[in-house]
Short mmCIF file of C-alpha atoms in Angstrom, two decimals:
data_model
loop_
_atom_site.label_atom_id
_atom_site.label_comp_id
_atom_site.label_asym_id
_atom_site.label_seq_id
_atom_site.Cartn_x
_atom_site.Cartn_y
_atom_site.Cartn_z
CA MET A 3 0.00 0.00 0.00
CA LEU A 4 1.41 3.35 -1.02
CA LYS A 5 1.49 6.09 1.54
CA LYS A 6 0.94 9.67 0.56
CA SER A 7 3.62 12.03 1.75
CA VAL A 8 2.47 15.28 3.22
CA VAL A 9 4.48 18.37 2.26
CA ILE A 10 4.02 21.47 4.32
CA LYS A 11 5.05 24.64 2.56
CA ALA A 12 5.96 27.46 4.85
CA PRO A 13 5.19 30.93 3.59
CA ALA A 14 8.23 32.65 2.14
CA PHE A 15 9.84 35.05 4.56
CA LYS A 16 9.94 38.52 3.12
CA PRO A 17 11.46 41.02 5.52
CA ASN A 18 9.52 44.22 5.51
CA VAL A 19 12.59 46.39 5.57
CA HIS A 20 13.04 49.22 3.14
CA PHE A 21 16.10 51.40 3.07
CA LYS A 22 15.40 54.78 1.58
CA ILE A 23 18.38 57.01 1.01
CA ASN A 24 17.72 60.71 0.74
CA ASN A 25 19.68 61.96 -2.25
CA LYS A 26 20.27 65.40 -0.74
CA THR A 27 21.61 63.85 2.47
CA LEU A 28 23.96 61.67 0.44
CA VAL A 29 25.20 64.65 -1.56
CA PHE A 30 25.86 66.82 1.49
CA PHE A 31 27.52 63.96 3.37
CA THR A 32 29.76 63.36 0.36
CA LEU A 33 30.67 67.05 0.33
CA PHE A 34 31.52 66.82 4.02
CA ILE A 35 33.81 63.81 3.43
CA CYS A 36 35.48 65.57 0.49
CA GLY A 37 36.01 68.63 2.66
CA THR A 38 37.54 66.51 5.43
CA ILE A 39 39.97 64.83 3.01
CA THR A 40 40.86 68.23 1.54
CA GLY A 41 41.47 69.64 5.02
CA VAL A 42 43.78 66.75 5.92
CA HIS A 43 45.85 67.25 2.75
CA ILE A 44 46.00 71.02 3.25
CA SER A 45 47.18 70.66 6.82
CA GLU A 46 49.72 67.95 5.98
CA ALA A 47 51.29 70.23 3.38
CA GLY A 48 51.26 73.26 5.70
CA SER A 49 54.40 75.16 6.58
CA ALA A 50 55.83 75.64 10.07
CA GLU A 51 54.03 79.00 10.27
CA TRP A 52 50.78 77.30 9.28
CA HIS A 53 51.06 74.72 12.08
CA ALA A 54 52.09 77.38 14.58
CA PHE A 55 49.04 79.49 13.69
CA PHE A 56 46.55 76.63 14.08
CA THR A 57 48.24 75.41 17.25
CA SER A 58 47.78 78.88 18.73
CA LEU A 59 44.17 78.96 17.49
CA MET A 60 43.41 75.59 19.06
CA ASN A 61 44.96 76.65 22.36
CA ASN A 62 42.84 79.81 22.43
CA VAL A 63 39.55 78.27 21.28
CA LEU A 64 39.48 74.60 22.26
CA PHE A 65 41.70 74.55 25.30
CA SER A 66 41.94 76.74 28.33
CA GLN A 67 45.35 77.51 29.76
CA THR A 68 43.74 78.53 33.04
CA GLU A 69 41.01 76.97 35.13
CA SER A 70 37.71 77.71 33.46
CA SER A 71 34.10 77.15 34.36
CA LEU A 72 31.89 74.57 32.73
CA LEU A 73 29.87 77.40 31.19
CA SER A 74 32.87 78.86 29.37
CA VAL A 75 33.84 75.40 28.06
CA PHE A 76 30.27 74.85 26.88
CA ILE A 77 30.19 78.19 25.06
CA ARG A 78 33.48 77.49 23.27
CA VAL A 79 32.11 74.15 22.04
CA PHE A 80 28.56 75.25 21.20
CA LEU A 81 29.16 78.66 19.61
CA PRO A 82 30.90 77.50 16.36
CA PHE A 83 28.12 75.01 15.65
CA PHE A 84 25.45 77.59 16.42
CA VAL A 85 27.09 79.91 13.88
CA LEU A 86 26.92 77.12 11.28
CA LEU A 87 23.21 76.64 11.97
CA LEU A 88 22.69 80.39 11.71
CA ILE A 89 24.47 80.47 8.33
CA CYS A 90 22.24 77.64 7.10
CA PHE A 91 19.15 79.45 8.40
CA VAL A 92 19.97 82.72 6.64
CA THR A 93 21.05 81.00 3.41
CA GLY A 94 17.82 79.02 3.24
CA LEU A 95 15.82 82.26 3.19
CA SER A 96 17.30 83.16 -0.20
CA GLY A 97 15.85 81.93 -3.45
CA MET A 98 19.40 81.61 -4.77
CA GLY A 99 20.79 80.02 -1.62
CA THR A 100 21.22 76.43 -2.80
CA PRO A 101 24.78 76.82 -4.22
CA PHE A 102 25.89 78.54 -1.02
CA VAL A 103 24.29 75.85 1.17
CA ALA A 104 26.55 73.32 -0.54
CA LEU A 105 29.58 75.20 0.77
CA VAL A 106 28.55 74.68 4.41
CA PRO A 107 29.27 70.91 4.70
CA LEU A 108 32.31 71.28 2.42
CA LEU A 109 33.92 73.98 4.58
CA THR A 110 32.84 72.23 7.78
CA GLY A 111 34.56 69.04 6.67
CA CYS A 112 37.65 71.01 5.64
CA PHE A 113 37.87 72.58 9.09
CA PHE A 114 37.44 69.19 10.78
CA GLY A 115 40.16 67.68 8.59
CA ILE A 116 42.56 70.48 9.47
CA GLU A 117 41.76 70.21 13.18
CA ILE A 118 42.19 66.42 13.32
CA THR A 119 45.50 66.65 11.48
CA GLN A 120 46.73 69.35 13.85
CA PHE A 121 45.88 67.16 16.81
CA TYR A 122 47.97 64.39 15.29
CA VAL A 123 50.87 66.68 14.29
CA ASN A 124 51.05 68.27 17.75
CA PHE A 125 50.18 65.37 20.03
CA GLY A 126 50.44 62.14 18.01
CA MET A 127 47.99 59.28 18.58
CA SER A 128 47.29 60.63 22.06
CA GLY A 129 45.87 63.73 20.38
CA ILE A 130 43.61 61.65 18.14
CA GLY A 131 42.41 59.64 21.14
CA GLY A 132 41.74 62.77 23.17
CA TRP A 133 39.89 64.40 20.29
CA ALA A 134 37.73 61.31 19.76
CA LEU A 135 36.92 60.91 23.45
CA ILE A 136 36.18 64.53 24.27
CA TYR A 137 35.10 66.30 21.08
CA LEU A 138 33.65 63.58 18.85
CA PRO A 139 30.19 63.51 20.56
CA SER A 140 29.49 67.15 19.78
CA TYR A 141 31.15 67.04 16.36
CA ALA A 142 29.18 63.98 15.26
CA THR A 143 25.79 65.29 16.40
CA ALA A 144 26.50 68.77 15.04
CA THR A 145 27.63 67.43 11.65
CA ALA A 146 24.52 65.27 11.29
CA THR A 147 22.34 68.23 12.29
CA VAL A 148 24.08 70.60 9.87
CA ILE A 149 23.60 68.12 7.01
CA LYS A 150 19.91 67.83 7.93
CA CYS A 151 19.65 71.61 8.01
CA CYS A 152 21.25 71.86 4.57
CA CYS A 153 18.66 69.47 3.15
CA HIS A 154 15.84 71.56 4.60
CA CYS A 155 17.47 74.77 3.36
CA VAL A 156 17.46 73.44 -0.19
CA ASP A 157 13.73 72.67 0.06
CA ILE A 158 12.84 76.10 1.46
CA SER A 159 15.17 77.93 -0.92
CA GLY A 160 13.59 76.06 -3.83
CA GLU A 161 10.09 77.04 -2.74
CA ILE A 162 11.13 80.68 -2.43
CA PHE A 163 12.78 80.58 -5.86
CA ILE A 164 9.63 79.13 -7.47
CA PHE A 165 7.52 81.81 -5.78
CA LEU A 166 9.82 84.59 -7.00
CA VAL A 167 9.78 83.25 -10.56
CA THR A 168 6.13 82.23 -10.92
CA GLY A 169 4.44 84.18 -8.13
CA LYS A 170 2.77 80.98 -7.00
CA GLY A 171 3.20 79.12 -3.75
CA GLU A 172 1.54 76.42 -1.70
CA GLY A 173 -0.03 78.96 0.64
CA LYS A 174 1.50 77.38 3.76
CA PRO A 175 3.15 79.36 6.58
CA ILE A 176 6.59 78.08 5.62
CA PHE A 177 8.47 80.75 7.55
CA LYS A 178 6.85 79.74 10.86
CA GLU A 179 7.53 76.08 10.15
CA TYR A 180 11.08 76.96 9.14
CA ILE A 181 11.77 78.67 12.47
CA LEU A 182 10.23 75.82 14.48
CA ARG A 183 12.39 73.28 12.66
CA TYR A 184 15.53 75.22 13.51
CA VAL A 185 14.51 75.43 17.15
CA ILE A 186 14.33 71.63 17.07
CA TYR A 187 17.67 71.39 15.26
CA ILE A 188 19.39 73.29 18.05
CA VAL A 189 18.45 70.61 20.61
CA PRO A 190 20.89 67.85 19.48
CA VAL A 191 23.67 70.40 19.12
CA LEU A 192 23.01 71.55 22.69
CA LEU A 193 23.06 67.97 23.96
CA GLY A 194 26.26 67.13 22.06
CA SER A 195 27.97 70.25 23.37
CA LEU A 196 26.85 69.44 26.90
CA ILE A 197 28.27 65.91 26.66
CA THR A 198 31.56 67.24 25.31
CA THR A 199 31.70 69.77 28.16
CA LEU A 200 31.24 67.04 30.74
CA PHE A 201 33.82 64.79 29.03
CA TYR A 202 36.22 67.72 28.91
CA ARG A 203 35.98 68.10 32.66
CA MET A 204 35.97 64.33 33.41
CA PHE A 205 38.74 63.17 31.08
CA GLY A 206 40.71 66.35 30.39
CA ASP A 207 43.34 65.49 33.02
CA LEU A 208 44.21 62.30 31.13
CA PHE A 209 45.70 64.35 28.27
CA SER A 210 48.56 66.77 28.64
CA PHE A 211 47.26 69.13 25.95
CA VAL A 212 43.93 69.82 27.67
#
């Protein structure tokens, strides 16, 4: 007697995961990486006067030669990133602001590349470790926020450009929404700067240059 075999077919597993890459985010992140690489090459090829200038600048801005309060450390960390957000905010209000927005991540990356190289030139691997431990939290959150701001600036600048050319708009209060978004964008930069301030005070004694 033949026995019938029973075959149980399990439903095919199809993970419901979709990765959507924002093209503007990718472009601005690429500009940031290009700027960082450019900054590293510029600093590596710098003269003795170049390195002396940036060493002095780092000592005056990033480090404190005297005992300083947590508030002063926080201001030194937060203020440059706030200026970047302010530049993005103002640029986004122009109908022709898109080309200038592209310069923000490029120049930001260039500055980061120069700074990282100067840490290595002046302090070796200890400098890189100190930079990563103390300053990376604020730099990472600020960079991500600046890139997000640049994407939003392009959208707003495009809407303003279309309105100036055609006289037509969507009729939404974009300026109010624009301001509210930037208030939200400041929050991660504040948190990153606060973390860096605390790390500066907690771990600064581990590094001779702090």
